[in-house]
Coordinates of C-alpha atoms and ligand atoms in Angstrom, one line a residue:
M175 CA 97.3 47.8 112.2
D176 CA 97.9 48.4 108.9
D177 CA 101.6 49.1 108.0
A178 CA 101.3 53.2 108.3
Q179 CA 100.6 52.9 112.0
L180 CA 104.4 51.5 112.5
Y181 CA 106.8 52.6 113.1
Q182 CA 108.8 54.1 110.2
P183 CA 112.2 55.4 111.0
V184 CA 112.4 59.0 111.2
R185 CA 115.2 61.6 110.2
G186 CA 118.2 62.0 113.1
D187 CA 116.9 57.8 113.7
F188 CA 120.6 56.4 113.8
C189 CA 120.5 52.7 111.8
E190 CA 123.7 51.0 111.0
E191 CA 123.9 47.8 109.3
G192 CA 127.0 46.0 108.0
I193 CA 127.1 44.4 104.6
A194 CA 129.9 41.3 105.4
G195 CA 132.0 40.7 102.7
P196 CA 133.6 37.7 101.0
C197 CA 133.6 34.7 103.0
G198 CA 133.0 30.7 103.1
L199 CA 131.6 29.1 105.7
V200 CA 132.8 26.1 107.0
I201 CA 130.7 24.1 109.3
F202 CA 131.6 21.5 111.3
G203 CA 128.4 19.0 112.3
A204 CA 126.8 19.2 109.5
S205 CA 124.3 17.0 109.5
G206 CA 123.0 18.1 113.6
D207 CA 120.0 19.5 114.5
L208 CA 122.0 22.9 115.5
V209 CA 122.1 23.7 111.7
S210 CA 118.9 21.8 110.5
R211 CA 117.2 24.0 113.1
K212 CA 119.1 27.7 113.2
L213 CA 121.5 28.5 111.1
L214 CA 120.6 27.4 107.5
P215 CA 117.1 29.4 108.3
A216 CA 119.5 32.5 110.0
L217 CA 121.9 32.0 107.2
F218 CA 118.9 32.2 104.2
A219 CA 117.8 35.2 106.0
L220 CA 120.3 37.7 105.7
R221 CA 120.9 36.0 102.4
A222 CA 117.5 37.3 102.0
R223 CA 118.3 40.3 103.5
G224 CA 121.0 41.1 100.7
L225 CA 123.7 41.5 104.1
I226 CA 125.8 37.9 102.6
P227 CA 127.3 39.3 99.1
P228 CA 127.1 36.2 96.1
D229 CA 130.9 35.9 96.6
F230 CA 130.1 33.5 99.4
Y231 CA 129.2 29.7 99.8
L232 CA 128.4 26.9 102.8
L233 CA 130.5 24.2 103.3
G234 CA 129.5 21.1 105.3
F235 CA 131.6 18.9 107.0
A236 CA 130.3 15.7 109.1
R237 CA 130.8 11.8 108.6
S238 CA 127.4 11.4 107.2
P239 CA 127.5 10.0 103.6
F240 CA 126.6 12.8 101.9
A241 CA 127.0 14.3 98.8
D242 CA 126.6 17.5 97.6
E243 CA 123.4 16.9 95.9
S244 CA 122.2 15.3 99.3
F245 CA 123.3 18.0 101.5
R246 CA 122.0 20.1 99.6
A247 CA 118.3 18.5 99.2
N248 CA 118.7 18.4 102.9
V249 CA 118.9 22.4 103.0
R250 CA 116.3 22.4 100.6
E251 CA 114.2 20.6 102.7
D252 CA 115.1 22.6 105.8
L253 CA 114.2 25.4 104.4
R254 CA 111.2 24.3 103.3
A255 CA 109.9 23.6 106.9
C256 CA 111.4 27.4 108.4
C257 CA 110.5 29.5 105.8
P258 CA 107.6 27.8 103.6
Q259 CA 106.7 31.2 102.1
A260 CA 110.6 32.3 101.1
D261 CA 110.5 32.9 96.7
S262 CA 111.6 29.7 95.2
A263 CA 114.1 31.5 93.2
A264 CA 115.9 32.6 96.8
V265 CA 116.3 29.3 97.8
A266 CA 117.7 27.9 94.5
D267 CA 121.0 30.7 94.3
F268 CA 121.1 30.1 98.4
V269 CA 121.3 25.9 97.6
A270 CA 123.3 25.8 95.1
A271 CA 125.7 28.0 97.4
C272 CA 125.5 25.0 99.6
Y273 CA 128.3 22.5 99.3
Y274 CA 129.3 19.5 101.7
L275 CA 132.7 16.9 102.5
Q276 CA 132.5 13.6 104.1
G277 CA 135.6 13.6 106.7
D278 CA 136.2 12.1 110.1
Y279 CA 137.2 14.6 112.3
A280 CA 140.1 13.6 113.7
R281 CA 141.0 12.0 110.6
T282 CA 144.5 14.5 109.2
A283 CA 143.3 13.3 105.6
D284 CA 140.4 14.6 105.8
Y285 CA 141.8 18.6 106.1
A286 CA 144.0 17.8 103.7
A287 CA 141.3 17.5 101.7
L288 CA 139.3 19.9 103.7
R289 CA 142.3 21.7 101.7
G290 CA 142.2 21.3 98.4
R291 CA 137.8 21.6 99.2
L292 CA 138.2 25.3 100.0
T293 CA 141.2 26.3 97.7
E294 CA 138.8 25.1 95.1
L295 CA 135.5 26.8 96.5
D296 CA 137.3 30.2 97.2
S297 CA 138.7 30.4 93.3
R298 CA 135.2 30.2 92.1
H299 CA 133.6 32.0 95.0
R300 CA 135.6 34.5 94.8
T301 CA 136.1 34.8 98.6
R302 CA 139.3 36.0 98.7
G303 CA 140.6 33.6 100.6
H304 CA 138.1 34.3 103.6
H305 CA 137.6 31.4 106.2
L306 CA 134.8 31.3 108.9
F307 CA 134.6 28.1 110.8
Y308 CA 131.6 27.0 113.0
L309 CA 132.4 24.3 115.2
A310 CA 129.0 23.0 115.4
T311 CA 129.7 19.7 117.0
P312 CA 129.5 18.2 119.9
P313 CA 131.5 19.9 122.9
H314 CA 134.9 16.8 123.1
L315 CA 135.8 17.9 119.2
F316 CA 136.8 21.3 119.5
G317 CA 140.4 20.6 120.4
Q318 CA 140.7 18.2 118.0
V319 CA 139.5 20.1 115.0
V320 CA 140.7 23.8 115.8
R321 CA 144.0 21.7 116.5
S322 CA 144.2 19.7 112.6
L323 CA 142.8 23.1 111.2
H324 CA 146.4 24.7 112.3
Q325 CA 148.3 21.3 111.0
A326 CA 146.3 21.5 107.6
G327 CA 147.5 25.3 107.9
L328 CA 144.5 26.4 107.3
I329 CA 144.6 29.2 110.0
T330 CA 145.9 31.9 108.6
S331 CA 148.1 34.7 111.4
P332 CA 145.3 37.7 112.5
S333 CA 148.2 40.3 110.7
D334 CA 147.1 38.0 107.4
P335 CA 144.8 39.8 104.7
A336 CA 143.2 36.5 104.2
W337 CA 141.2 35.8 107.5
T338 CA 140.2 33.3 109.8
R339 CA 138.0 33.4 112.4
V340 CA 136.4 30.6 114.5
L341 CA 132.8 30.0 116.1
V342 CA 133.3 28.4 119.1
E343 CA 129.0 26.8 120.8
K344 CA 128.5 26.4 124.0
P345 CA 128.5 25.0 127.1
F346 CA 132.5 26.1 126.5
G347 CA 133.7 23.7 129.8
R348 CA 131.3 23.0 131.9
D349 CA 134.0 24.3 135.1
L350 CA 137.0 25.8 135.7
A351 CA 139.5 24.3 134.8
S352 CA 137.8 22.8 131.6
A353 CA 137.3 24.9 130.8
T354 CA 140.1 26.8 130.5
A355 CA 141.8 23.6 129.8
L356 CA 139.9 24.0 126.5
D357 CA 140.7 27.8 126.0
Q358 CA 144.5 26.8 125.7
A359 CA 144.0 24.5 123.2
L360 CA 142.2 27.3 121.5
R361 CA 144.5 29.4 122.0
Q362 CA 147.3 27.7 121.1
V363 CA 146.6 28.0 117.9
L364 CA 144.7 31.2 117.6
D365 CA 144.3 34.7 118.9
E366 CA 142.1 36.1 120.7
S367 CA 141.0 38.4 117.8
Q368 CA 139.2 35.5 116.0
I369 CA 137.8 33.4 118.6
Y370 CA 134.1 34.0 118.6
R371 CA 132.8 32.2 121.8
I372 CA 128.6 32.0 121.5
D373 CA 126.2 32.8 124.1
H374 CA 123.2 33.6 121.9
Y375 CA 120.7 35.4 124.5
L376 CA 124.0 38.3 124.1
A377 CA 122.9 38.3 120.5
K378 CA 118.9 39.0 121.0
D379 CA 117.1 42.4 120.8
T380 CA 116.3 42.9 123.5
V381 CA 118.9 42.2 125.6
Q382 CA 120.7 44.1 123.7
N383 CA 118.1 47.0 123.7
L384 CA 118.9 46.8 127.3
L385 CA 122.0 48.9 127.2
V386 CA 120.6 51.3 124.2
F387 CA 118.0 51.7 126.9
R388 CA 120.1 53.0 129.4
F389 CA 122.8 54.5 127.5
A390 CA 120.8 56.7 125.0
N391 CA 118.0 57.8 127.2
A392 CA 118.9 60.3 129.8
V393 CA 115.7 59.7 132.3
F394 CA 117.1 56.1 133.1
E395 CA 120.3 56.3 133.9
P396 CA 120.5 58.7 137.0
L397 CA 117.9 56.0 138.6
W398 CA 119.8 53.0 138.4
N399 CA 121.3 52.3 141.1
R400 CA 121.3 51.8 144.5
R401 CA 119.6 54.9 145.8
F402 CA 116.6 53.7 143.9
I403 CA 116.2 50.3 142.8
D404 CA 115.0 48.1 145.7
H405 CA 116.0 45.0 143.9
V406 CA 116.2 43.5 140.2
Q407 CA 114.6 39.7 139.2
I408 CA 116.3 37.8 135.5
T409 CA 113.6 35.2 135.1
V410 CA 114.5 33.1 132.0
A411 CA 111.3 30.3 132.6
E412 CA 110.6 27.2 130.0
S413 CA 108.1 25.6 130.0
I414 CA 109.3 22.4 128.4
G415 CA 111.7 19.1 129.9
I416 CA 114.8 18.2 128.7
E417 CA 113.7 17.1 125.5
E418 CA 115.5 14.6 123.2
R419 CA 118.9 16.3 124.8
V420 CA 118.6 13.6 127.8
G421 CA 122.6 12.6 127.8
Y422 CA 124.1 16.1 127.5
F423 CA 121.9 17.5 130.5
E424 CA 121.6 14.8 132.7
Q425 CA 126.3 15.3 132.2
A426 CA 125.5 19.0 133.2
G427 CA 122.0 20.4 134.4
L428 CA 121.0 23.6 134.6
L429 CA 123.3 25.5 136.7
R430 CA 125.9 24.9 134.0
D431 CA 123.3 24.7 130.7
M432 CA 121.5 27.7 131.8
F433 CA 122.7 29.9 134.8
Q434 CA 126.9 30.1 133.4
N435 CA 126.3 31.6 130.2
H436 CA 122.8 33.5 129.6
L437 CA 121.7 34.5 133.6
L438 CA 124.8 35.9 134.0
Q439 CA 125.9 37.9 130.3
V440 CA 121.7 39.5 131.3
L441 CA 122.7 40.1 134.6
A442 CA 126.4 42.2 133.1
M443 CA 124.0 44.1 130.7
V444 CA 121.9 45.4 133.1
A445 CA 124.2 46.2 136.1
M446 CA 128.0 46.9 134.3
E447 CA 128.5 50.2 134.0
P448 CA 128.8 52.6 130.3
P449 CA 131.4 51.3 128.4
L450 CA 133.5 54.0 126.8
S451 CA 132.2 53.6 123.5
F452 CA 130.3 51.0 122.3
E453 CA 133.7 48.3 120.1
A454 CA 133.9 45.1 121.4
D455 CA 136.2 45.4 123.8
K456 CA 134.8 48.9 125.6
V457 CA 132.1 46.7 126.0
R458 CA 133.5 43.6 127.2
D459 CA 135.6 44.8 130.2
E460 CA 132.7 46.6 131.3
R461 CA 131.0 43.3 131.1
V462 CA 134.2 41.8 132.7
R463 CA 134.5 44.3 134.9
L464 CA 130.8 43.6 135.7
F465 CA 131.3 40.2 137.0
Q466 CA 134.3 40.5 138.8
A467 CA 131.9 42.3 141.4
I468 CA 130.0 39.5 141.9
R469 CA 130.9 39.0 145.1
R470 CA 132.3 35.8 146.4
L471 CA 130.4 34.0 148.9
S472 CA 131.8 31.1 151.8
P473 CA 130.9 27.5 151.6
E474 CA 128.2 28.3 154.4
D475 CA 126.7 31.8 152.1
L476 CA 126.2 28.8 148.8
D477 CA 123.7 27.2 151.0
R478 CA 121.7 30.6 151.6
C479 CA 122.1 32.1 148.2
F480 CA 121.8 29.4 145.8
V481 CA 118.7 27.1 145.6
R482 CA 118.6 24.1 143.1
G483 CA 115.0 21.9 142.7
Q484 CA 114.1 18.8 140.5
Y485 CA 111.1 18.7 139.0
T486 CA 108.7 16.0 140.1
A487 CA 105.6 14.5 137.6
G488 CA 102.8 17.5 137.6
E489 CA 101.3 19.3 134.9
I490 CA 101.7 22.0 132.1
D491 CA 98.9 23.2 130.2
G492 CA 96.9 20.9 131.4
R493 CA 98.4 18.1 130.3
P494 CA 100.0 15.3 132.8
V495 CA 104.2 15.2 132.2
L496 CA 106.9 13.2 134.4
G497 CA 109.1 13.5 136.9
Y498 CA 112.7 14.3 135.5
R499 CA 113.5 11.1 136.8
Q500 CA 110.9 9.4 135.5
E501 CA 112.2 11.0 132.0
A502 CA 113.6 7.8 129.5
G503 CA 117.3 7.7 129.7
V504 CA 117.4 9.9 133.3
A505 CA 119.0 7.7 136.5
P506 CA 115.9 7.7 138.6
D507 CA 118.5 8.7 141.6
S508 CA 119.7 11.7 139.5
R509 CA 120.3 14.5 141.2
R510 CA 120.9 17.1 138.1
E511 CA 119.5 20.4 139.0
T512 CA 116.3 21.0 136.8
F513 CA 116.5 24.0 138.7
V514 CA 118.5 27.2 140.0
A515 CA 117.3 30.2 141.6
A516 CA 120.0 32.1 143.0
R517 CA 120.7 36.2 145.9
L518 CA 123.7 37.9 144.2
F519 CA 125.9 41.3 145.2
I520 CA 127.2 43.2 143.3
D521 CA 130.1 45.0 145.3
N522 CA 130.7 48.1 144.3
W523 CA 129.7 51.8 144.4
R524 CA 126.6 51.6 142.2
W525 CA 125.3 48.4 143.1
Y526 CA 126.7 47.9 147.1
G527 CA 123.1 46.1 149.1
V528 CA 120.3 45.9 146.3
P529 CA 119.8 42.6 145.1
F530 CA 119.8 40.1 142.0
Y531 CA 117.9 37.5 142.3
L532 CA 118.5 35.4 139.4
R533 CA 115.8 32.4 138.5
T534 CA 115.6 29.4 136.0
G535 CA 113.9 26.0 135.4
K536 CA 112.6 23.5 133.2
R537 CA 108.5 22.2 133.7
L538 CA 108.1 26.3 134.7
P539 CA 104.6 27.3 134.3
R540 CA 105.5 29.0 130.8
R541 CA 107.6 30.3 128.9
V542 CA 109.1 33.5 129.3
S543 CA 112.3 35.5 129.9
E544 CA 112.7 38.9 131.6
V545 CA 114.1 41.4 133.9
A546 CA 112.3 43.5 136.4
I547 CA 113.4 46.5 138.3
V548 CA 111.6 47.0 141.3
F549 CA 112.1 50.6 142.0
R550 CA 112.0 51.7 146.2
Q551 CA 109.0 52.9 147.8
V552 CA 107.7 56.1 147.5
P553 CA 109.8 57.8 150.8
Y554 CA 106.5 59.1 152.9
S555 CA 102.9 58.7 151.6
V556 CA 100.9 61.8 151.4
F557 CA 97.3 59.8 150.2
A558 CA 96.9 59.3 154.2
P559 CA 95.4 56.3 155.8
L560 CA 97.3 54.7 152.7
T561 CA 101.4 54.1 154.2
S562 CA 103.9 54.2 151.7
A563 CA 104.7 50.3 152.5
E564 CA 100.7 50.1 150.7
L565 CA 102.0 52.2 147.3
R566 CA 103.1 50.0 144.0
P567 CA 107.2 50.4 143.2
N568 CA 107.7 50.9 139.9
V569 CA 108.6 48.3 137.9
L570 CA 110.3 47.8 135.0
V571 CA 110.4 44.9 133.0
M572 CA 111.9 44.2 130.0
N573 CA 110.2 41.8 128.5
V574 CA 112.7 39.2 126.6
Q575 CA 110.8 36.4 125.4
P576 CA 108.6 35.2 124.0
E577 CA 106.7 39.2 123.5
E578 CA 109.8 40.6 123.7
G579 CA 108.8 44.6 125.1
V580 CA 109.4 46.5 127.7
S581 CA 106.9 47.8 129.9
L582 CA 107.1 50.8 133.3
S583 CA 104.3 50.1 135.7
L584 CA 103.5 53.6 137.6
Q585 CA 100.8 54.4 139.7
I586 CA 97.2 57.2 139.0
K587 CA 94.5 58.6 140.2
S588 CA 91.5 56.1 138.8
P589 CA 88.2 59.0 137.3
G590 CA 85.5 59.4 139.7
P591 CA 85.4 62.1 142.9
H592 CA 86.7 59.8 145.5
L593 CA 90.9 59.5 145.7
C594 CA 91.7 55.7 144.2
L595 CA 95.5 54.8 143.1
A596 CA 94.9 52.1 140.5
T597 CA 98.3 50.7 138.7
V598 CA 98.6 51.4 135.1
N599 CA 101.4 50.5 132.5
M600 CA 103.5 52.0 129.9
D601 CA 104.2 49.5 127.4
F602 CA 105.5 48.5 123.9
T603 CA 106.2 45.6 122.3
Y604 CA 108.3 45.3 119.3
R605 CA 105.0 43.4 117.0
E606 CA 103.6 46.5 118.1
V607 CA 106.3 48.7 117.1
F608 CA 107.3 47.3 114.2
G609 CA 105.4 45.7 112.8
H610 CA 107.4 41.5 114.2
Q611 CA 109.4 40.3 116.2
P612 CA 113.6 40.8 116.0
P613 CA 115.2 38.5 113.9
D614 CA 117.3 34.6 115.4
A615 CA 119.6 35.8 117.6
Y616 CA 121.8 33.2 115.4
Q617 CA 121.4 36.1 112.4
R618 CA 123.0 38.6 114.8
L619 CA 125.3 36.7 116.0
L620 CA 126.3 34.9 112.3
L621 CA 126.3 38.4 110.6
D622 CA 129.3 39.7 113.4
C623 CA 131.5 37.2 112.7
M624 CA 132.0 37.9 109.6
L625 CA 132.1 41.6 109.8
G626 CA 134.6 40.8 112.3
D627 CA 133.1 43.1 115.3
Q628 CA 133.1 40.7 118.9
T629 CA 131.5 42.2 120.8
L630 CA 128.6 40.0 121.6
F631 CA 131.0 37.1 121.7
V632 CA 132.5 35.7 125.5
R633 CA 136.2 36.8 126.1
H634 CA 138.1 34.8 127.4
D635 CA 138.9 36.4 130.6
D636 CA 134.6 37.3 130.9
M637 CA 134.4 33.3 130.8
E638 CA 137.0 32.6 133.3
V639 CA 135.5 34.9 136.1
T640 CA 132.1 33.1 135.5
W641 CA 133.2 30.1 135.7
S642 CA 135.2 30.9 138.8
L643 CA 132.2 32.4 140.3
L644 CA 130.4 28.7 139.9
T645 CA 132.7 26.0 139.9
P646 CA 132.3 25.8 143.9
V647 CA 128.5 26.1 143.6
L648 CA 129.0 23.0 141.3
E649 CA 131.5 21.1 143.4
A650 CA 129.1 21.9 146.7
W651 CA 126.8 20.8 145.1
E652 CA 128.2 17.4 143.6
A653 CA 129.6 16.5 147.3
R654 CA 126.5 17.0 148.8
G655 CA 122.4 16.9 149.0
E656 CA 119.9 16.7 146.5
P657 CA 117.8 19.5 145.1
F658 CA 114.4 20.3 146.7
P659 CA 111.9 18.6 144.5
Y660 CA 108.9 21.6 143.2
P661 CA 105.6 20.0 140.6
A662 CA 106.1 20.4 136.8
G663 CA 104.2 23.5 135.6
T664 CA 105.2 25.1 139.2
W665 CA 107.4 28.2 139.8
G666 CA 110.0 26.0 141.5
P667 CA 110.8 24.6 145.2
P668 CA 108.9 26.8 148.0
E669 CA 113.4 27.3 148.6
A670 CA 113.2 30.1 145.9
D671 CA 110.5 31.7 147.3
R672 CA 112.1 31.4 151.0
L673 CA 115.3 33.0 149.2
L674 CA 112.6 36.4 149.1
A675 CA 110.8 35.6 151.7
E676 CA 114.0 36.4 154.1
D677 CA 114.6 39.5 152.6
G678 CA 111.0 40.7 153.5
R679 CA 110.3 40.4 149.4
A680 CA 108.5 37.7 146.4
W681 CA 109.1 37.0 143.2
R682 CA 106.9 39.0 140.1
L683 CA 104.5 36.5 138.6
A684 CA 106.7 36.7 135.3
G685 CA 105.1 37.0 131.7
S686 CA 102.6 39.3 133.7
L687 CA 103.2 42.9 131.6
Ligands
LIG130 N1 120.8 22.5 118.8 C1 120.7 23.6 119.9 O1 119.6 24.0 120.0 C2 122.4 24.0 120.3 C3 121.9 24.9 121.1 C4 123.4 25.6 121.7 C5 124.1 24.9 121.8 N2 124.5 23.9 120.6 C6 125.7 23.6 120.4 O2 125.4 23.5 119.5 C7 126.7 22.1 118.6 C8 125.8 21.3 118.0 O3 124.4 21.3 118.2 P1 123.8 20.2 117.8 O4 122.6 20.2 118.0 O5 122.9 20.6 116.2 O6 124.3 18.8 117.9 P2 124.5 17.5 117.3 O7 123.0 17.2 116.6 O8 124.3 16.4 119.2 O9 125.9 16.8 116.7 C9 126.5 17.6 115.7 C10 126.8 16.8 115.0 O10 128.0 16.4 115.5 C11 128.9 14.9 114.7 N3 128.8 13.9 115.6 C12 127.8 13.9 117.3 N4 127.9 13.2 118.0 C13 129.8 12.5 118.0 C14 130.7 11.9 118.3 N5 130.2 11.9 119.0 N6 131.8 12.0 117.4 C15 131.5 12.4 117.0 N7 130.9 13.3 116.1 C16 129.5 13.2 116.5 C17 127.4 14.1 114.2 O11 127.9 14.6 112.7 P3 127.9 13.0 112.2 O12 128.2 11.6 112.8 O13 127.9 13.3 110.9 O14 129.9 13.4 112.0 C18 126.4 14.9 114.3 O15 125.3 15.8 113.7 C19 126.9 21.3 120.5 O16 128.7 22.1 120.5 C20 125.7 21.8 121.0 O17 125.6 22.0 122.6 C21 123.1 23.5 120.2

């Protein structure tokens, strides 16, 4: 496609992108995987797009023995790997603003050294003392780091002209009790307005597009309720297994890793009421209200509404792969779930009686994340002998990854003298329309935090209500039973199909627009 065919903004199109002000970014755990693969590429892209000002520096903090120069060499290498086409002057400019401080997360003296270094860098880069602290360490260190920052006098009050913001990676706790304890530790020294809890799914363009699609178009919202929607399916599927994350995954499992955060946040975007405005707390209020309306399940209902699975040996793309229990480092009798499916109901005026089917799994046939809104069938067929049940319902699919886009299926008459019906899709992909895929979610998250916009971050009550919903499921699974097995390369155990079959429905083939 040539550039002339690509989407060009037209007069009246709304487009707003804030440019961050001066600040210093301190990353704890700067020697880790997240920093190399996600944060550095995102920061570099923001800088290249002119969204981070020249008055900016990055200070890496970790135990690994680097000096500024050796850290910069790593940064250069990471940028070369992610952005091979990058302009060398732009890389040099970015790398020159990167620094490193070796330190122990638990040692008070190292935070005093951090304070000294920040004073020097703030003056050199004219950042006016604005600091963003990114917690990219394993989660057990989050509370410790924030406490130490406070003791070192590095956390300003919200009314101070020099702001302090803290970005907290997931996972945020492992159940309601631990999440609440971590939250208390953070909120002892930080105001809620200074805490940015990350769920990077919220920052994906297609997830945000759910709100724009619903609230900037008049045609869909009148249909967005129990009168017109039969059910909703949300799928987040991965074909990979647990890769390098065995230790973490054996402790966590998929309900904690994907369901409590990403799937529920997507559900909220699909089902929440229109916020009064697009301000952070107005949007977050509606998300929380939606979570509060999810029906609580009795212990008997848990088994009927939640299915857990674990992959056994199978094939992905024609290649044999091991079962979960055969992976190195996994206990041979591990009961960790690598698949979760659920049927949830939202007890409010809009959605009462509409099932929301959610599933997520590892070693499924392909990597795909999508939301499918399945509309009701026509009430009566005028096309005898076809019955209304034989006329396919309209399905609106919001594709989150890998090909971000939207598709609406319609019934039409196929050409010719006979009355034959065919299903066609009206669709678009971001790549076709805009010429590229949307930027990585970490760009959005980092920029929003620098701008002080908390809309796409998880608020404390949001986190509490999702954990309170799922902690009984975790407890029931810890106490009894085994996950249902499914061969790698299939769409999960048959019990997940049963969830829908007993309602007279079936999973869509995810990823087929
Ligand atoms: N990687 C991802 O794609 C990803 C995705 C979503 C969320 N996250 C979250 O982001 C955070 C960072 O992830 P990551 O994959 O970069 O983690 P990581 O590589 O395991 O750890 C980051 C750094 O923390 C330090 N560290 C590791 N284990 C430690 C320990 N037991 N005690 C003290 N320090 C330790 C190490 O630095 P030093 O030894 O040099 O101090 C390490 O380089 C985690 O909370 C993770 O859950 C990561």
